[in-house]
PDB file of C-alpha atoms in Angstrom:
ATOM      1  CA  UNK B  23      19.387  31.943 -42.502  1.00  0.00           C
ATOM      2  CA  UNK B  24      19.541  29.120 -45.089  1.00  0.00           C
ATOM      3  CA  UNK B  25      16.510  27.494 -46.702  1.00  0.00           C
ATOM      4  CA  UNK B  26      15.561  24.735 -44.294  1.00  0.00           C
ATOM      5  CA  UNK B  27      13.359  22.921 -46.817  1.00  0.00           C
ATOM      6  CA  UNK B  28      16.070  22.834 -49.486  1.00  0.00           C
ATOM      7  CA  UNK B  29      19.036  22.091 -47.217  1.00  0.00           C
ATOM      8  CA  UNK B  30      20.304  18.507 -47.556  1.00  0.00           C
ATOM      9  CA  UNK B  31      21.866  18.593 -44.116  1.00  0.00           C
ATOM     10  CA  UNK B  32      18.551  19.675 -42.537  1.00  0.00           C
ATOM     11  CA  UNK B  33      16.749  16.849 -44.331  1.00  0.00           C
ATOM     12  CA  UNK B  34      19.372  14.304 -43.249  1.00  0.00           C
ATOM     13  CA  UNK B  35      19.124  15.548 -39.697  1.00  0.00           C
ATOM     14  CA  UNK B  36      15.331  15.539 -39.573  1.00  0.00           C
ATOM     15  CA  UNK B  37      15.250  11.933 -40.758  1.00  0.00           C
ATOM     16  CA  UNK B  38      17.310  11.012 -37.691  1.00  0.00           C
ATOM     17  CA  UNK B  39      15.579  13.366 -35.291  1.00  0.00           C
ATOM     18  CA  UNK B  40      13.981  10.642 -33.182  1.00  0.00           C
ATOM     19  CA  UNK B  41      17.251   8.778 -32.775  1.00  0.00           C
ATOM     20  CA  UNK B  42      18.894  12.047 -31.719  1.00  0.00           C
ATOM     21  CA  UNK B  43      16.075  12.753 -29.277  1.00  0.00           C
ATOM     22  CA  UNK B  44      16.421   9.267 -27.771  1.00  0.00           C
ATOM     23  CA  UNK B  45      20.197   9.457 -27.501  1.00  0.00           C
ATOM     24  CA  UNK B  46      20.529   6.547 -29.913  1.00  0.00           C
ATOM     25  CA  UNK B  47      22.494   8.306 -32.591  1.00  0.00           C
ATOM     26  CA  UNK B  48      26.075   7.456 -33.426  1.00  0.00           C
ATOM     27  CA  UNK B  49      28.376   9.891 -31.584  1.00  0.00           C
ATOM     28  CA  UNK B  50      30.026  11.053 -34.794  1.00  0.00           C
ATOM     29  CA  UNK B  51      26.615  11.994 -36.213  1.00  0.00           C
ATOM     30  CA  UNK B  52      25.629  13.716 -32.975  1.00  0.00           C
ATOM     31  CA  UNK B  53      28.694  15.929 -33.256  1.00  0.00           C
ATOM     32  CA  UNK B  54      27.947  16.682 -36.890  1.00  0.00           C
ATOM     33  CA  UNK B  55      24.369  17.653 -36.191  1.00  0.00           C
ATOM     34  CA  UNK B  56      25.210  19.757 -33.202  1.00  0.00           C
ATOM     35  CA  UNK B  57      27.602  21.741 -35.365  1.00  0.00           C
ATOM     36  CA  UNK B  58      24.809  22.067 -37.930  1.00  0.00           C
ATOM     37  CA  UNK B  59      22.321  23.168 -35.284  1.00  0.00           C
ATOM     38  CA  UNK B  60      24.707  25.844 -34.127  1.00  0.00           C
ATOM     39  CA  UNK B  61      24.069  27.521 -37.493  1.00  0.00           C
ATOM     40  CA  UNK B  62      20.463  26.472 -38.042  1.00  0.00           C
ATOM     41  CA  UNK B  63      17.874  28.090 -35.807  1.00  0.00           C
ATOM     42  CA  UNK B  64      15.110  26.196 -37.566  1.00  0.00           C
ATOM     43  CA  UNK B  65      16.553  22.781 -36.720  1.00  0.00           C
ATOM     44  CA  UNK B  66      17.124  23.990 -33.161  1.00  0.00           C
ATOM     45  CA  UNK B  67      13.452  24.949 -32.999  1.00  0.00           C
ATOM     46  CA  UNK B  68      12.324  21.578 -34.397  1.00  0.00           C
ATOM     47  CA  UNK B  69      14.421  19.746 -31.793  1.00  0.00           C
ATOM     48  CA  UNK B  70      13.116  21.876 -28.925  1.00  0.00           C
ATOM     49  CA  UNK B  71       9.483  21.702 -29.989  1.00  0.00           C
ATOM     50  CA  UNK B  72       9.667  17.963 -30.587  1.00  0.00           C
ATOM     51  CA  UNK B  73      11.114  17.494 -27.100  1.00  0.00           C
ATOM     52  CA  UNK B  74       8.383  19.659 -25.570  1.00  0.00           C
ATOM     53  CA  UNK B  75       5.686  17.797 -27.501  1.00  0.00           C
ATOM     54  CA  UNK B  76       6.883  14.553 -25.924  1.00  0.00           C
ATOM     55  CA  UNK B  77       7.052  16.175 -22.475  1.00  0.00           C
ATOM     56  CA  UNK B  78       3.457  17.368 -22.829  1.00  0.00           C
ATOM     57  CA  UNK B  79       2.184  13.956 -23.830  1.00  0.00           C
ATOM     58  CA  UNK B  80       4.056  12.297 -20.986  1.00  0.00           C
ATOM     59  CA  UNK B  81       2.063  14.441 -18.558  1.00  0.00           C
ATOM     60  CA  UNK B  82      -1.160  12.992 -19.984  1.00  0.00           C
ATOM     61  CA  UNK B  83      -0.297   9.527 -18.688  1.00  0.00           C
ATOM     62  CA  UNK B  84      -3.097   8.139 -16.547  1.00  0.00           C
ATOM     63  CA  UNK B  85      -1.953   7.793 -12.939  1.00  0.00           C
ATOM     64  CA  UNK B  86      -5.170   6.635 -11.306  1.00  0.00           C
ATOM     65  CA  UNK B  87      -8.327   4.846 -12.319  1.00  0.00           C
ATOM     66  CA  UNK B  88     -11.658   6.533 -11.467  1.00  0.00           C
ATOM     67  CA  UNK B  89     -13.189   4.958  -8.359  1.00  0.00           C
ATOM     68  CA  UNK B  90     -16.297   3.659 -10.162  1.00  0.00           C
ATOM     69  CA  UNK B  91     -14.149   2.115 -12.896  1.00  0.00           C
ATOM     70  CA  UNK B  92     -12.008   0.377 -10.266  1.00  0.00           C
ATOM     71  CA  UNK B  93     -15.156  -0.922  -8.514  1.00  0.00           C
ATOM     72  CA  UNK B  94     -16.496  -2.266 -11.810  1.00  0.00           C
ATOM     73  CA  UNK B  95     -13.219  -4.063 -12.416  1.00  0.00           C
ATOM     74  CA  UNK B  96     -13.224  -5.656  -8.963  1.00  0.00           C
ATOM     75  CA  UNK B  97     -16.826  -6.807  -9.465  1.00  0.00           C
ATOM     76  CA  UNK B  98     -15.948  -8.359 -12.835  1.00  0.00           C
ATOM     77  CA  UNK B  99     -12.929 -10.114 -11.339  1.00  0.00           C
ATOM     78  CA  UNK B 100     -14.896 -11.457  -8.355  1.00  0.00           C
ATOM     79  CA  UNK B 101     -17.469 -12.899 -10.758  1.00  0.00           C
ATOM     80  CA  UNK B 102     -14.624 -14.560 -12.639  1.00  0.00           C
ATOM     81  CA  UNK B 103     -12.865 -15.853  -9.485  1.00  0.00           C
ATOM     82  CA  UNK B 104     -16.032 -17.123  -7.796  1.00  0.00           C
ATOM     83  CA  UNK B 105     -18.479 -17.864 -10.604  1.00  0.00           C
ATOM     84  CA  UNK B 106     -21.022 -19.404  -8.203  1.00  0.00           C
ATOM     85  CA  UNK B 107     -21.377 -16.250  -6.070  1.00  0.00           C
TER      86      UNK B 107
ATOM     87  CA  UNK L  79      15.905 -11.258   0.771  1.00  0.00           C
ATOM     88  CA  UNK L  80      12.145 -11.149   0.202  1.00  0.00           C
ATOM     89  CA  UNK L  81      10.432  -7.958   1.299  1.00  0.00           C
ATOM     90  CA  UNK L  82       7.041  -9.164   2.512  1.00  0.00           C
ATOM     91  CA  UNK L  83       5.682  -5.637   2.779  1.00  0.00           C
ATOM     92  CA  UNK L  84       6.404  -4.883  -0.844  1.00  0.00           C
ATOM     93  CA  UNK L  85       6.431  -8.095  -2.857  1.00  0.00           C
ATOM     94  CA  UNK L  86       7.682  -7.995  -6.442  1.00  0.00           C
ATOM     95  CA  UNK L  87       5.387  -8.698  -9.360  1.00  0.00           C
ATOM     96  CA  UNK L  88       7.138 -12.044  -9.789  1.00  0.00           C
ATOM     97  CA  UNK L  89       6.318 -13.013  -6.209  1.00  0.00           C
ATOM     98  CA  UNK L  90       2.711 -11.880  -6.588  1.00  0.00           C
ATOM     99  CA  UNK L  91       2.326 -13.826  -9.817  1.00  0.00           C
ATOM    100  CA  UNK L  92       3.676 -16.964  -8.133  1.00  0.00           C
ATOM    101  CA  UNK L  93       1.214 -16.528  -5.257  1.00  0.00           C
ATOM    102  CA  UNK L  94      -1.677 -15.820  -7.634  1.00  0.00           C
ATOM    103  CA  UNK L  95      -0.832 -18.917  -9.668  1.00  0.00           C
ATOM    104  CA  UNK L  96      -0.988 -20.902  -6.432  1.00  0.00           C
ATOM    105  CA  UNK L  97      -4.562 -19.676  -5.878  1.00  0.00           C
ATOM    106  CA  UNK L  98      -4.005 -16.511  -3.825  1.00  0.00           C
ATOM    107  CA  UNK L  99      -6.602 -14.119  -5.259  1.00  0.00           C
ATOM    108  CA  UNK L 100      -5.473 -11.296  -2.969  1.00  0.00           C
ATOM    109  CA  UNK L 101      -2.077 -11.427  -4.670  1.00  0.00           C
ATOM    110  CA  UNK L 102      -3.789 -11.022  -8.027  1.00  0.00           C
ATOM    111  CA  UNK L 103      -5.698  -8.094  -6.526  1.00  0.00           C
ATOM    112  CA  UNK L 104      -2.391  -6.412  -5.685  1.00  0.00           C
ATOM    113  CA  UNK L 105      -1.210  -6.911  -9.270  1.00  0.00           C
ATOM    114  CA  UNK L 106      -4.432  -5.281 -10.456  1.00  0.00           C
ATOM    115  CA  UNK L 107      -3.882  -2.288  -8.161  1.00  0.00           C
ATOM    116  CA  UNK L 108      -0.347  -1.868  -9.479  1.00  0.00           C
ATOM    117  CA  UNK L 109      -1.144  -2.074 -13.160  1.00  0.00           C
ATOM    118  CA  UNK L 110      -4.756  -0.955 -13.647  1.00  0.00           C
ATOM    119  CA  UNK L 111      -3.890   2.728 -14.245  1.00  0.00           C
ATOM    120  CA  UNK L 112      -1.431   1.798 -17.001  1.00  0.00           C
ATOM    121  CA  UNK L 113      -3.942  -0.500 -18.667  1.00  0.00           C
ATOM    122  CA  UNK L 114      -6.826   1.965 -18.316  1.00  0.00           C
ATOM    123  CA  UNK L 115      -4.657   4.820 -19.608  1.00  0.00           C
ATOM    124  CA  UNK L 116      -3.666   2.760 -22.639  1.00  0.00           C
ATOM    125  CA  UNK L 117      -7.303   1.813 -23.296  1.00  0.00           C
ATOM    126  CA  UNK L 118      -8.494   5.442 -23.049  1.00  0.00           C
ATOM    127  CA  UNK L 119      -5.861   6.649 -25.507  1.00  0.00           C
ATOM    128  CA  UNK L 120      -6.517   3.832 -27.945  1.00  0.00           C
ATOM    129  CA  UNK L 121     -10.304   3.555 -27.748  1.00  0.00           C
ATOM    130  CA  UNK L 122     -11.029   7.248 -27.256  1.00  0.00           C
ATOM    131  CA  UNK L 123     -13.978   6.914 -24.924  1.00  0.00           C
ATOM    132  CA  UNK L 124     -14.317   6.019 -21.238  1.00  0.00           C
ATOM    133  CA  UNK L 125     -17.056   3.387 -21.636  1.00  0.00           C
ATOM    134  CA  UNK L 126     -15.079   1.296 -24.113  1.00  0.00           C
ATOM    135  CA  UNK L 127     -11.943   1.770 -22.007  1.00  0.00           C
ATOM    136  CA  UNK L 128     -13.737   0.498 -18.895  1.00  0.00           C
ATOM    137  CA  UNK L 129     -15.062  -2.576 -20.723  1.00  0.00           C
ATOM    138  CA  UNK L 130     -11.622  -3.248 -22.155  1.00  0.00           C
ATOM    139  CA  UNK L 131      -9.945  -2.845 -18.751  1.00  0.00           C
ATOM    140  CA  UNK L 132     -12.216  -5.550 -17.339  1.00  0.00           C
ATOM    141  CA  UNK L 133     -11.629  -7.790 -20.333  1.00  0.00           C
ATOM    142  CA  UNK L 134      -7.849  -7.451 -19.975  1.00  0.00           C
ATOM    143  CA  UNK L 135      -7.662  -8.416 -16.290  1.00  0.00           C
ATOM    144  CA  UNK L 136     -10.227 -11.210 -16.609  1.00  0.00           C
ATOM    145  CA  UNK L 137      -8.185 -12.606 -19.511  1.00  0.00           C
ATOM    146  CA  UNK L 138      -4.978 -12.236 -17.515  1.00  0.00           C
ATOM    147  CA  UNK L 139      -6.503 -14.014 -14.515  1.00  0.00           C
ATOM    148  CA  UNK L 140      -7.673 -16.912 -16.661  1.00  0.00           C
ATOM    149  CA  UNK L 141      -4.354 -17.081 -18.515  1.00  0.00           C
ATOM    150  CA  UNK L 142      -2.169 -17.038 -15.383  1.00  0.00           C
ATOM    151  CA  UNK L 143      -1.351 -20.763 -15.703  1.00  0.00           C
ATOM    152  CA  UNK L 144       0.203 -20.082 -19.122  1.00  0.00           C
ATOM    153  CA  UNK L 145       2.259 -17.090 -17.918  1.00  0.00           C
ATOM    154  CA  UNK L 146       5.967 -17.727 -18.507  1.00  0.00           C
ATOM    155  CA  UNK L 147       7.814 -17.079 -15.287  1.00  0.00           C
ATOM    156  CA  UNK L 148      10.800 -15.527 -17.035  1.00  0.00           C
ATOM    157  CA  UNK L 149       8.533 -12.848 -18.543  1.00  0.00           C
ATOM    158  CA  UNK L 150       7.714  -9.558 -16.840  1.00  0.00           C
ATOM    159  CA  UNK L 151       4.123  -9.233 -15.709  1.00  0.00           C
ATOM    160  CA  UNK L 152       4.033  -5.579 -16.834  1.00  0.00           C
ATOM    161  CA  UNK L 153       5.045  -6.504 -20.390  1.00  0.00           C
ATOM    162  CA  UNK L 154       2.570  -9.388 -20.432  1.00  0.00           C
ATOM    163  CA  UNK L 155      -0.363  -7.247 -19.261  1.00  0.00           C
ATOM    164  CA  UNK L 156       0.533  -4.510 -21.772  1.00  0.00           C
ATOM    165  CA  UNK L 157       0.527  -7.155 -24.507  1.00  0.00           C
ATOM    166  CA  UNK L 158      -2.918  -8.418 -23.512  1.00  0.00           C
ATOM    167  CA  UNK L 159      -4.195  -4.824 -23.306  1.00  0.00           C
ATOM    168  CA  UNK L 160      -2.719  -3.877 -26.666  1.00  0.00           C
ATOM    169  CA  UNK L 161      -4.245  -6.890 -28.389  1.00  0.00           C
ATOM    170  CA  UNK L 162      -7.622  -6.236 -26.765  1.00  0.00           C
ATOM    171  CA  UNK L 163      -7.588  -2.587 -27.869  1.00  0.00           C
ATOM    172  CA  UNK L 164      -6.526  -3.347 -31.436  1.00  0.00           C
ATOM    173  CA  UNK L 165      -9.148  -6.092 -31.696  1.00  0.00           C
ATOM    174  CA  UNK L 166     -11.867  -3.671 -30.587  1.00  0.00           C
ATOM    175  CA  UNK L 167     -10.656  -1.051 -33.048  1.00  0.00           C
ATOM    176  CA  UNK L 168     -10.802  -3.594 -35.868  1.00  0.00           C
ATOM    177  CA  UNK L 169     -14.249  -4.836 -34.844  1.00  0.00           C
ATOM    178  CA  UNK L 170     -15.746  -1.397 -34.388  1.00  0.00           C
ATOM    179  CA  UNK L 171     -13.833   0.070 -37.323  1.00  0.00           C
ATOM    180  CA  UNK L 172     -12.872   2.953 -35.036  1.00  0.00           C
ATOM    181  CA  UNK L 173     -10.150   3.898 -37.471  1.00  0.00           C
ATOM    182  CA  UNK L 174     -10.966   4.952 -40.971  1.00  0.00           C
ATOM    183  CA  UNK L 175      -7.358   4.074 -41.817  1.00  0.00           C
ATOM    184  CA  UNK L 176      -6.183   0.473 -42.015  1.00  0.00           C
ATOM    185  CA  UNK L 177      -4.100  -0.641 -39.046  1.00  0.00           C
ATOM    186  CA  UNK L 178      -1.329  -1.653 -41.411  1.00  0.00           C
ATOM    187  CA  UNK L 179      -1.397   1.426 -43.596  1.00  0.00           C
ATOM    188  CA  UNK L 180       1.596   3.709 -43.050  1.00  0.00           C
ATOM    189  CA  UNK L 181       0.880   7.151 -41.647  1.00  0.00           C
ATOM    190  CA  UNK L 182       0.696   9.754 -44.382  1.00  0.00           C
ATOM    191  CA  UNK L 183       2.495  12.641 -42.799  1.00  0.00           C
ATOM    192  CA  UNK L 184       1.933  15.053 -45.635  1.00  0.00           C
ATOM    193  CA  UNK L 185       3.324  18.402 -44.633  1.00  0.00           C
ATOM    194  CA  UNK L 186       4.631  17.083 -41.325  1.00  0.00           C
ATOM    195  CA  UNK L 187       7.236  14.990 -43.196  1.00  0.00           C
ATOM    196  CA  UNK L 188       9.202  18.165 -43.695  1.00  0.00           C
ATOM    197  CA  UNK L 189       8.561  20.383 -40.687  1.00  0.00           C
ATOM    198  CA  UNK L 190       7.077  23.629 -42.006  1.00  0.00           C
ATOM    199  CA  UNK L 191       6.113  25.276 -38.777  1.00  0.00           C
ATOM    200  CA  UNK L 192       9.492  25.775 -37.190  1.00  0.00           C
ATOM    201  CA  UNK L 193       8.813  28.628 -34.806  1.00  0.00           C
ATOM    202  CA  UNK L 194      10.142  27.927 -31.323  1.00  0.00           C
ATOM    203  CA  UNK L 195       6.930  28.085 -29.295  1.00  0.00           C
ATOM    204  CA  UNK L 196       8.627  26.586 -26.236  1.00  0.00           C
ATOM    205  CA  UNK L 197       9.589  30.120 -25.173  1.00  0.00           C
ATOM    206  CA  UNK L 198       5.969  31.288 -25.406  1.00  0.00           C
ATOM    207  CA  UNK L 199       4.697  31.865 -21.839  1.00  0.00           C
ATOM    208  CA  UNK L 200       1.384  30.259 -22.861  1.00  0.00           C
ATOM    209  CA  UNK L 201       3.222  27.020 -23.577  1.00  0.00           C
ATOM    210  CA  UNK L 202       4.412  26.773 -19.969  1.00  0.00           C
ATOM    211  CA  UNK L 203       0.955  25.979 -18.668  1.00  0.00           C
ATOM    212  CA  UNK L 204      -0.749  22.635 -19.105  1.00  0.00           C
ATOM    213  CA  UNK L 205      -4.399  23.644 -18.930  1.00  0.00           C
ATOM    214  CA  UNK L 206      -7.697  22.114 -19.930  1.00  0.00           C
ATOM    215  CA  UNK L 207      -7.613  23.623 -23.396  1.00  0.00           C
ATOM    216  CA  UNK L 208      -4.144  22.304 -24.157  1.00  0.00           C
ATOM    217  CA  UNK L 209      -5.104  18.915 -22.711  1.00  0.00           C
ATOM    218  CA  UNK L 210      -8.058  18.812 -25.111  1.00  0.00           C
ATOM    219  CA  UNK L 211      -5.835  19.773 -28.038  1.00  0.00           C
ATOM    220  CA  UNK L 212      -3.319  17.027 -27.207  1.00  0.00           C
ATOM    221  CA  UNK L 213      -6.135  14.480 -27.039  1.00  0.00           C
ATOM    222  CA  UNK L 214      -7.598  15.651 -30.339  1.00  0.00           C
ATOM    223  CA  UNK L 215      -4.227  15.375 -32.058  1.00  0.00           C
ATOM    224  CA  UNK L 216      -3.290  11.956 -30.703  1.00  0.00           C
ATOM    225  CA  UNK L 217      -6.746  10.694 -31.671  1.00  0.00           C
ATOM    226  CA  UNK L 218      -5.992  11.732 -35.237  1.00  0.00           C
ATOM    227  CA  UNK L 219      -3.091   9.267 -35.419  1.00  0.00           C
ATOM    228  CA  UNK L 220      -3.836   5.890 -37.009  1.00  0.00           C
ATOM    229  CA  UNK L 221      -3.958   3.117 -34.405  1.00  0.00           C
ATOM    230  CA  UNK L 222      -0.681   1.481 -35.463  1.00  0.00           C
ATOM    231  CA  UNK L 223       1.259   4.700 -34.907  1.00  0.00           C
ATOM    232  CA  UNK L 224      -0.769   5.744 -31.873  1.00  0.00           C
ATOM    233  CA  UNK L 225      -0.066   2.521 -29.997  1.00  0.00           C
ATOM    234  CA  UNK L 226       3.694   2.890 -30.533  1.00  0.00           C
ATOM    235  CA  UNK L 227       3.653   6.520 -29.425  1.00  0.00           C
ATOM    236  CA  UNK L 228       1.555   5.743 -26.349  1.00  0.00           C
ATOM    237  CA  UNK L 229       3.794   2.873 -25.221  1.00  0.00           C
ATOM    238  CA  UNK L 230       7.093   4.666 -25.922  1.00  0.00           C
ATOM    239  CA  UNK L 231       6.475   8.309 -25.173  1.00  0.00           C
ATOM    240  CA  UNK L 232       3.467   8.380 -22.863  1.00  0.00           C
ATOM    241  CA  UNK L 233       4.206   5.252 -20.828  1.00  0.00           C
ATOM    242  CA  UNK L 234       7.978   5.499 -21.214  1.00  0.00           C
ATOM    243  CA  UNK L 235       8.633   1.914 -22.350  1.00  0.00           C
ATOM    244  CA  UNK L 236      11.843   1.159 -24.220  1.00  0.00           C
ATOM    245  CA  UNK L 237      11.939   0.564 -27.955  1.00  0.00           C
ATOM    246  CA  UNK L 238      12.731  -3.110 -27.302  1.00  0.00           C
ATOM    247  CA  UNK L 239       9.832  -3.569 -24.847  1.00  0.00           C
ATOM    248  CA  UNK L 240       7.465  -1.852 -27.272  1.00  0.00           C
ATOM    249  CA  UNK L 241       8.610  -4.135 -30.084  1.00  0.00           C
ATOM    250  CA  UNK L 242       8.203  -7.161 -27.836  1.00  0.00           C
ATOM    251  CA  UNK L 243       4.651  -6.169 -26.889  1.00  0.00           C
ATOM    252  CA  UNK L 244       3.605  -5.407 -30.459  1.00  0.00           C
ATOM    253  CA  UNK L 245       5.556  -8.154 -32.198  1.00  0.00           C
ATOM    254  CA  UNK L 246       7.491  -5.539 -34.179  1.00  0.00           C
ATOM    255  CA  UNK L 247      11.177  -5.223 -34.988  1.00  0.00           C
ATOM    256  CA  UNK L 248      13.150  -2.357 -33.418  1.00  0.00           C
ATOM    257  CA  UNK L 249      13.429  -0.524 -36.792  1.00  0.00           C
ATOM    258  CA  UNK L 250       9.658  -0.836 -37.287  1.00  0.00           C
ATOM    259  CA  UNK L 251       8.994   0.636 -33.835  1.00  0.00           C
ATOM    260  CA  UNK L 252      11.417   3.480 -34.504  1.00  0.00           C
ATOM    261  CA  UNK L 253       9.897   4.244 -37.876  1.00  0.00           C
ATOM    262  CA  UNK L 254       6.327   4.393 -36.529  1.00  0.00           C
ATOM    263  CA  UNK L 255       7.415   6.424 -33.522  1.00  0.00           C
ATOM    264  CA  UNK L 256       9.310   8.924 -35.657  1.00  0.00           C
ATOM    265  CA  UNK L 257       6.305   9.514 -37.896  1.00  0.00           C
ATOM    266  CA  UNK L 258       3.932   9.849 -34.960  1.00  0.00           C
ATOM    267  CA  UNK L 259       6.226  12.347 -33.228  1.00  0.00           C
ATOM    268  CA  UNK L 260       6.624  14.487 -36.346  1.00  0.00           C
ATOM    269  CA  UNK L 261       2.880  14.464 -36.899  1.00  0.00           C
ATOM    270  CA  UNK L 262       2.107  15.530 -33.321  1.00  0.00           C
ATOM    271  CA  UNK L 263       4.879  18.144 -33.268  1.00  0.00           C
ATOM    272  CA  UNK L 264       3.581  19.692 -36.464  1.00  0.00           C
ATOM    273  CA  UNK L 265      -0.014  19.751 -35.184  1.00  0.00           C
ATOM    274  CA  UNK L 266       1.070  21.441 -31.976  1.00  0.00           C
ATOM    275  CA  UNK L 267       3.145  23.952 -33.947  1.00  0.00           C
ATOM    276  CA  UNK L 268      -0.001  24.877 -35.916  1.00  0.00           C
ATOM    277  CA  UNK L 269      -1.890  25.244 -32.667  1.00  0.00           C
ATOM    278  CA  UNK L 270       0.599  27.754 -31.294  1.00  0.00           C
ATOM    279  CA  UNK L 271       1.023  29.499 -34.660  1.00  0.00           C
ATOM    280  CA  UNK L 272      -2.722  30.090 -34.756  1.00  0.00           C
ATOM    281  CA  UNK L 273      -2.611  31.742 -31.360  1.00  0.00           C
ATOM    282  CA  UNK L 274      -3.476  28.625 -29.416  1.00  0.00           C
ATOM    283  CA  UNK L 275      -7.169  29.017 -30.169  1.00  0.00           C
ATOM    284  CA  UNK L 276      -8.174  26.345 -32.657  1.00  0.00           C
ATOM    285  CA  UNK L 277      -5.898  23.654 -34.036  1.00  0.00           C
TER     286      UNK L 277
END
């Protein structure tokens, strides 16, 4: 296994990791990096763990507001809509 | 054809602007979880997030007359929420790091922990402990990187939408997102390398 920290290709790849992850990398570069990854288990691991990190955080997205928080919001809005009430 | 059982945001905004408060109520129901979720991640505590949620929708209600009809309501409400959160952070000095200071990645700049923990059976389960670790790590990001990460990767907005909301260029969004991702990946790698106990 080559030295990941000293490898120019690894460094070049890691700088463009987000673009690769988002599918926004030039196709020629994608091909180049996928060839590189075929030989570099460390870059493969970085790609996989980055992807999983994003997946984890996506699951933390709030999908519902607690009932008391919603009630407080409605009260605040009613006061704003009908200030004389 | 207009679907009266499921009006679009644009239709609801038009009705709300014409004085239909119930229509505004439907907009609130649709978007409150996104706004509250953003506020929780940015402000780090439920009380501040609740106050900010109210501030955002009251502001939006009052600003409805100035809403540009060609804009998307979701983008507009995210923009109001983002500004409200960042203002509170500035006022309360919730961040020890300046909002404009670039994230110092340190060791995360060059990934050091490169073990593939995705094959670890423990990593397959999203439990309370891991949830707490994720929160702790995202809270460690400076606000200017955290907001980009939350909009792009947690809420799934596009790079362009995120830039539009934050008033940033696409390259600036990408740069902040990249740094935030590397930082969080590295922190999580340490967590798994240390046996998943303390990170």
